[in-house]
DNA sequence: TTGCTCCTCACGTCACGTGAGGTGGC
DNA sequence: TTGCTCCTCACGTCACGTGAGGTGGC
């Protein structure tokens, strides 16, 4: 028989741990003095402690360890438990490896130039959206080409929606894509407003579901459209630096826009990406 | 101005998160209605939210994120924070990779034969010990060779200690090493008892500090010495299977022994190891 | 009598999720 | 009046660490 202090020191665990394991029924002392409440452990319990620590080290939760050690799971169930844990661990490893790569990319950027804005880039999924959409064509990328097209396009779309009795969302969405049809430089411009589910095509607009995007790099641009090209350039540089590549049509989500002056506009730039395969 | 619900849904976070961030001073709403307590966020706060999520994703704690986002840390301090975080992450990755390897080795063993005892093997460090020691030589490894030597050796050592006025620990330690001097098969056998720090060499024993071991694989053997060879074989197989190799003298720590009958003895087998370099 | 070991609460950790119970504007 | 959104507590999570305050045997 070992007192809790002896058992803990030989077993290289803390006394508190043993008390905790007693409390949750994972490792109950072989004998508890009914008068003093002192816990006494048998030599054979070192083997049980060893099992517990081994399973715990593999990352099982104590409740799972309890079931395994008490023999409540047979070989197959144990196998399944460990296979599940392996999958979890593998996923965790992948995520952490990606995190580490991003962290290192970030440190490289910190040591280099533009230190402030780049940090705000984020990696996330984008939900699908039910929108009313209108399209036009611009002569190229860049706000100089886009602005004269997208502004009137939004105004017209908004007017058409109101005329059709639709109350559009205050959010607005624009997307840009190199045109496949026209000559090389043309850009297909789309303006869209999220609308309720029951709205369908109308005069001057089509209603579509924009599909969700699994992975996109995004950043927030605060201020007028005249400086948004800089934000786009930073976003694309960040994508490059972090080991991704653009995979889909880029979008601008206007979080704060029309009634306000352009100085207080807030826009989220969204670029779908995939991991770079090289 | 955005209500908390709008801000949460556009920012793709939960309302509860925003309330929490308000509570800890990480992201305080631009305006709080003094009458209703309603929180309102400005468009500009999307950029702050983006920063927060980006740093959080790298694994910083919210308290650290708060300091960074509030501008309480300059570029150098931020750099240091991220470097520290990188070290943590790298360590975590190493540990998890090792865990995954052990998990897979364990699954291989589960699919194979001996399923029960092998699981109890554990990887841990061993502390240094202050012991009184006596030595002898056996004709080879295996309990058939060792038992006739180690038994009397312990008895004699115990007697010599008592005679010298030392009250030895109930624990006993044995170690075995192929002898460098005699002919090839000889084994150097050491018996030792932990003793108080102030004890020094005496008649029939030497007092030494056994050094700590950084990494060892251990297992618990319950029962008589006649079956301990099986446990050693399993332990060595497990070492092999898990990608380690023996690196040092193996030891047996007798947790329960002498006054009891051998059937209830409990022994920890300890084999120092290092990662296999192949 | 002084240490030593043991005991039982009970709070704190970290970043929220999840009700419970209630209120104000359309 | 019925929904809807918002509010403020407050408990639960996971595996213990860390006191606080007290007791029994050498």
mmCIF file of C-alpha atoms in Angstrom, chain A residues 13-216:
data_model
loop_
_atom_site.group_PDB
_atom_site.id
_atom_site.type_symbol
_atom_site.label_atom_id
_atom_site.label_comp_id
_atom_site.label_asym_id
_atom_site.label_seq_id
_atom_site.Cartn_x
_atom_site.Cartn_y
_atom_site.Cartn_z
ATOM 1 C CA UNK A 13 2.291 12.599 -11.319
ATOM 2 C CA UNK A 14 0.899 15.265 -9.002
ATOM 3 C CA UNK A 15 -1.133 14.521 -5.931
ATOM 4 C CA UNK A 16 -3.828 16.758 -7.318
ATOM 5 C CA UNK A 17 -4.032 14.638 -10.452
ATOM 6 C CA UNK A 18 -4.600 11.492 -8.411
ATOM 7 C CA UNK A 19 -7.341 13.201 -6.419
ATOM 8 C CA UNK A 20 -8.900 14.343 -9.678
ATOM 9 C CA UNK A 21 -8.734 10.833 -11.151
ATOM 10 C CA UNK A 22 -10.392 9.526 -8.005
ATOM 11 C CA UNK A 23 -13.120 12.139 -8.276
ATOM 12 C CA UNK A 24 -14.007 11.244 -11.864
ATOM 13 C CA UNK A 25 -13.746 7.520 -11.208
ATOM 14 C CA UNK A 26 -10.745 7.011 -13.469
ATOM 15 C CA UNK A 27 -8.393 5.670 -10.793
ATOM 16 C CA UNK A 28 -10.001 4.949 -7.444
ATOM 17 C CA UNK A 29 -7.589 4.134 -4.590
ATOM 18 C CA UNK A 30 -7.469 0.464 -3.615
ATOM 19 C CA UNK A 31 -8.408 1.499 -0.085
ATOM 20 C CA UNK A 32 -9.712 4.650 1.532
ATOM 21 C CA UNK A 33 -9.436 4.899 5.291
ATOM 22 C CA UNK A 34 -13.019 5.423 6.421
ATOM 23 C CA UNK A 35 -11.909 7.421 9.431
ATOM 24 C CA UNK A 36 -9.316 9.842 8.037
ATOM 25 C CA UNK A 37 -10.280 9.758 4.342
ATOM 26 C CA UNK A 38 -6.642 8.952 3.489
ATOM 27 C CA UNK A 39 -6.227 7.298 0.093
ATOM 28 C CA UNK A 40 -4.048 4.190 -0.278
ATOM 29 C CA UNK A 41 -2.966 2.707 -3.596
ATOM 30 C CA UNK A 42 -1.837 -0.867 -4.306
ATOM 31 C CA UNK A 43 1.318 -1.708 -6.235
ATOM 32 C CA UNK A 44 -0.818 -3.185 -8.998
ATOM 33 C CA UNK A 45 -2.304 0.254 -9.605
ATOM 34 C CA UNK A 46 0.997 1.469 -11.060
ATOM 35 C CA UNK A 47 0.148 -0.564 -14.153
ATOM 36 C CA UNK A 48 -3.243 1.125 -14.400
ATOM 37 C CA UNK A 49 -1.632 4.530 -13.966
ATOM 38 C CA UNK A 50 0.779 3.653 -16.765
ATOM 39 C CA UNK A 51 -2.101 2.816 -19.091
ATOM 40 C CA UNK A 52 -3.882 6.020 -18.197
ATOM 41 C CA UNK A 53 -0.859 8.179 -18.909
ATOM 42 C CA UNK A 54 -0.142 6.358 -22.164
ATOM 43 C CA UNK A 55 -3.658 6.935 -23.528
ATOM 44 C CA UNK A 56 -3.711 10.479 -22.243
ATOM 45 C CA UNK A 57 -0.452 11.170 -24.024
ATOM 46 C CA UNK A 58 -2.052 10.073 -27.280
ATOM 47 C CA UNK A 59 -4.554 12.861 -26.745
ATOM 48 C CA UNK A 60 -7.636 10.992 -25.588
ATOM 49 C CA UNK A 61 -9.847 12.872 -23.181
ATOM 50 C CA UNK A 62 -10.053 11.518 -19.634
ATOM 51 C CA UNK A 63 -13.622 10.444 -20.131
ATOM 52 C CA UNK A 64 -12.483 8.289 -23.060
ATOM 53 C CA UNK A 65 -9.507 6.979 -21.105
ATOM 54 C CA UNK A 66 -11.891 6.019 -18.314
ATOM 55 C CA UNK A 67 -13.990 3.967 -20.696
ATOM 56 C CA UNK A 68 -10.931 2.270 -22.199
ATOM 57 C CA UNK A 69 -9.205 1.502 -18.914
ATOM 58 C CA UNK A 70 -12.368 0.239 -17.209
ATOM 59 C CA UNK A 71 -12.766 -2.207 -20.074
ATOM 60 C CA UNK A 72 -16.036 -0.672 -21.215
ATOM 61 C CA UNK A 73 -14.793 -0.700 -24.818
ATOM 62 C CA UNK A 74 -13.750 -3.820 -26.674
ATOM 63 C CA UNK A 75 -10.930 -4.094 -29.190
ATOM 64 C CA UNK A 76 -12.966 -2.832 -32.134
ATOM 65 C CA UNK A 77 -14.314 0.191 -30.289
ATOM 66 C CA UNK A 78 -10.819 1.032 -29.071
ATOM 67 C CA UNK A 79 -9.521 0.731 -32.607
ATOM 68 C CA UNK A 80 -12.243 3.071 -33.823
ATOM 69 C CA UNK A 81 -11.474 5.537 -31.055
ATOM 70 C CA UNK A 82 -7.793 5.615 -31.998
ATOM 71 C CA UNK A 83 -8.533 5.909 -35.710
ATOM 72 C CA UNK A 84 -10.765 8.880 -35.000
ATOM 73 C CA UNK A 85 -8.081 10.418 -32.835
ATOM 74 C CA UNK A 86 -5.531 9.880 -35.598
ATOM 75 C CA UNK A 87 -7.743 11.742 -38.069
ATOM 76 C CA UNK A 88 -8.133 14.615 -35.612
ATOM 77 C CA UNK A 89 -4.408 14.779 -35.008
ATOM 78 C CA UNK A 90 -3.608 14.715 -38.729
ATOM 79 C CA UNK A 91 -6.051 17.564 -39.343
ATOM 80 C CA UNK A 92 -4.598 19.505 -36.446
ATOM 81 C CA UNK A 93 -1.120 19.014 -37.858
ATOM 82 C CA UNK A 94 -2.211 20.313 -41.258
ATOM 83 C CA UNK A 95 -3.852 23.368 -39.755
ATOM 84 C CA UNK A 96 -0.861 24.142 -37.570
ATOM 85 C CA UNK A 97 1.539 23.700 -40.454
ATOM 86 C CA UNK A 98 -0.516 26.185 -42.492
ATOM 87 C CA UNK A 99 -0.606 28.544 -39.528
ATOM 88 C CA UNK A 100 3.152 28.309 -39.218
ATOM 89 C CA UNK A 101 3.604 29.108 -42.909
ATOM 90 C CA UNK A 102 1.346 32.138 -42.565
ATOM 91 C CA UNK A 103 3.190 33.229 -39.464
ATOM 92 C CA UNK A 104 6.489 33.020 -41.281
ATOM 93 C CA UNK A 105 5.175 34.865 -44.301
ATOM 94 C CA UNK A 106 3.982 37.520 -41.924
ATOM 95 C CA UNK A 107 7.353 37.817 -40.243
ATOM 96 C CA UNK A 108 9.006 38.223 -43.643
ATOM 97 C CA UNK A 109 6.604 41.045 -44.427
ATOM 98 C CA UNK A 110 7.232 42.679 -41.041
ATOM 99 C CA UNK A 111 10.940 42.704 -41.674
ATOM 100 C CA UNK A 112 10.356 44.205 -45.119
ATOM 101 C CA UNK A 113 8.326 47.222 -46.139
ATOM 102 C CA UNK A 114 4.601 47.875 -45.890
ATOM 103 C CA UNK A 115 3.933 46.816 -42.360
ATOM 104 C CA UNK A 116 0.528 48.089 -41.475
ATOM 105 C CA UNK A 117 -2.206 47.153 -43.874
ATOM 106 C CA UNK A 118 -1.082 43.731 -44.923
ATOM 107 C CA UNK A 119 -1.807 42.210 -41.564
ATOM 108 C CA UNK A 120 -5.496 42.707 -41.974
ATOM 109 C CA UNK A 121 -5.720 40.095 -44.685
ATOM 110 C CA UNK A 122 -7.721 37.113 -43.663
ATOM 111 C CA UNK A 123 -8.380 33.671 -44.983
ATOM 112 C CA UNK A 124 -11.967 32.489 -44.848
ATOM 113 C CA UNK A 125 -14.877 30.950 -46.656
ATOM 114 C CA UNK A 126 -17.560 33.098 -48.248
ATOM 115 C CA UNK A 127 -21.253 32.177 -48.008
ATOM 116 C CA UNK A 128 -23.516 31.885 -51.021
ATOM 117 C CA UNK A 129 -25.711 34.887 -51.782
ATOM 118 C CA UNK A 130 -29.059 35.420 -53.484
ATOM 119 C CA UNK A 131 -28.626 38.612 -55.545
ATOM 120 C CA UNK A 132 -30.147 40.776 -58.260
ATOM 121 C CA UNK A 133 -27.477 41.477 -60.820
ATOM 122 C CA UNK A 134 -26.742 43.741 -63.786
ATOM 123 C CA UNK A 135 -23.666 43.700 -66.010
ATOM 124 C CA UNK A 136 -21.584 46.038 -68.155
ATOM 125 C CA UNK A 137 -18.158 46.160 -69.763
ATOM 126 C CA UNK A 138 -15.153 48.335 -68.846
ATOM 127 C CA UNK A 139 -12.053 49.052 -70.896
ATOM 128 C CA UNK A 140 -9.654 47.497 -68.338
ATOM 129 C CA UNK A 141 -8.900 46.903 -64.665
ATOM 130 C CA UNK A 142 -8.057 49.701 -62.256
ATOM 131 C CA UNK A 143 -10.367 52.236 -60.672
ATOM 132 C CA UNK A 144 -9.801 54.666 -63.531
ATOM 133 C CA UNK A 145 -11.483 52.228 -65.898
ATOM 134 C CA UNK A 146 -13.927 50.659 -63.477
ATOM 135 C CA UNK A 147 -15.361 53.619 -61.578
ATOM 136 C CA UNK A 148 -17.073 55.345 -64.532
ATOM 137 C CA UNK A 149 -18.793 52.050 -65.340
ATOM 138 C CA UNK A 150 -19.694 50.616 -61.945
ATOM 139 C CA UNK A 151 -21.127 53.838 -60.493
ATOM 140 C CA UNK A 152 -23.873 54.345 -63.077
ATOM 141 C CA UNK A 153 -24.463 50.582 -63.202
ATOM 142 C CA UNK A 154 -25.266 50.506 -59.489
ATOM 143 C CA UNK A 155 -27.473 53.572 -59.779
ATOM 144 C CA UNK A 156 -29.442 52.047 -62.616
ATOM 145 C CA UNK A 157 -29.753 48.654 -60.907
ATOM 146 C CA UNK A 158 -30.936 50.283 -57.688
ATOM 147 C CA UNK A 159 -33.524 52.308 -59.607
ATOM 148 C CA UNK A 160 -34.760 49.225 -61.486
ATOM 149 C CA UNK A 161 -35.065 47.278 -58.257
ATOM 150 C CA UNK A 162 -37.030 50.003 -56.504
ATOM 151 C CA UNK A 163 -39.250 50.306 -59.591
ATOM 152 C CA UNK A 164 -39.876 46.535 -59.412
ATOM 153 C CA UNK A 165 -40.959 46.929 -55.797
ATOM 154 C CA UNK A 166 -37.867 45.293 -54.360
ATOM 155 C CA UNK A 167 -36.225 46.806 -51.312
ATOM 156 C CA UNK A 168 -32.518 46.001 -51.866
ATOM 157 C CA UNK A 169 -30.057 45.339 -49.077
ATOM 158 C CA UNK A 170 -27.808 48.274 -48.110
ATOM 159 C CA UNK A 171 -24.848 46.051 -49.010
ATOM 160 C CA UNK A 172 -23.635 46.069 -52.587
ATOM 161 C CA UNK A 173 -21.402 43.647 -54.393
ATOM 162 C CA UNK A 174 -19.233 44.163 -57.486
ATOM 163 C CA UNK A 175 -17.186 41.603 -59.367
ATOM 164 C CA UNK A 176 -14.674 41.949 -62.185
ATOM 165 C CA UNK A 177 -13.478 39.427 -64.702
ATOM 166 C CA UNK A 178 -11.361 39.620 -67.833
ATOM 167 C CA UNK A 179 -13.845 39.383 -70.674
ATOM 168 C CA UNK A 180 -13.599 36.244 -72.747
ATOM 169 C CA UNK A 181 -15.474 37.678 -75.712
ATOM 170 C CA UNK A 182 -14.263 41.228 -76.462
ATOM 171 C CA UNK A 183 -10.656 42.121 -77.250
ATOM 172 C CA UNK A 184 -8.019 41.210 -74.619
ATOM 173 C CA UNK A 185 -8.244 44.211 -72.291
ATOM 174 C CA UNK A 186 -12.005 44.279 -71.740
ATOM 175 C CA UNK A 187 -13.366 43.620 -68.256
ATOM 176 C CA UNK A 188 -16.787 42.225 -67.507
ATOM 177 C CA UNK A 189 -18.265 44.242 -64.639
ATOM 178 C CA UNK A 190 -21.129 42.963 -62.499
ATOM 179 C CA UNK A 191 -23.092 44.945 -59.950
ATOM 180 C CA UNK A 192 -25.351 43.116 -57.493
ATOM 181 C CA UNK A 193 -27.542 43.656 -54.442
ATOM 182 C CA UNK A 194 -28.575 40.861 -52.081
ATOM 183 C CA UNK A 195 -32.361 40.443 -52.252
ATOM 184 C CA UNK A 196 -34.936 38.349 -50.368
ATOM 185 C CA UNK A 197 -35.314 34.735 -51.433
ATOM 186 C CA UNK A 198 -38.696 35.228 -53.116
ATOM 187 C CA UNK A 199 -37.499 37.836 -55.626
ATOM 188 C CA UNK A 200 -36.968 36.683 -59.219
ATOM 189 C CA UNK A 201 -35.799 38.193 -62.504
ATOM 190 C CA UNK A 202 -37.121 41.651 -63.362
ATOM 191 C CA UNK A 203 -36.757 44.439 -65.854
ATOM 192 C CA UNK A 204 -33.080 45.400 -66.059
ATOM 193 C CA UNK A 205 -31.778 42.736 -63.663
ATOM 194 C CA UNK A 206 -31.410 38.989 -63.299
ATOM 195 C CA UNK A 207 -31.687 37.165 -59.978
ATOM 196 C CA UNK A 208 -29.061 34.473 -59.360
ATOM 197 C CA UNK A 209 -27.461 32.543 -56.533
ATOM 198 C CA UNK A 210 -23.791 33.332 -56.271
ATOM 199 C CA UNK A 211 -22.152 30.106 -55.116
ATOM 200 C CA UNK A 212 -20.248 29.944 -51.825
ATOM 201 C CA UNK A 213 -16.466 30.151 -52.007
ATOM 202 C CA UNK A 214 -14.474 27.672 -49.963
ATOM 203 C CA UNK A 215 -11.335 29.688 -49.499
ATOM 204 C CA UNK A 216 -10.758 33.359 -50.111
#
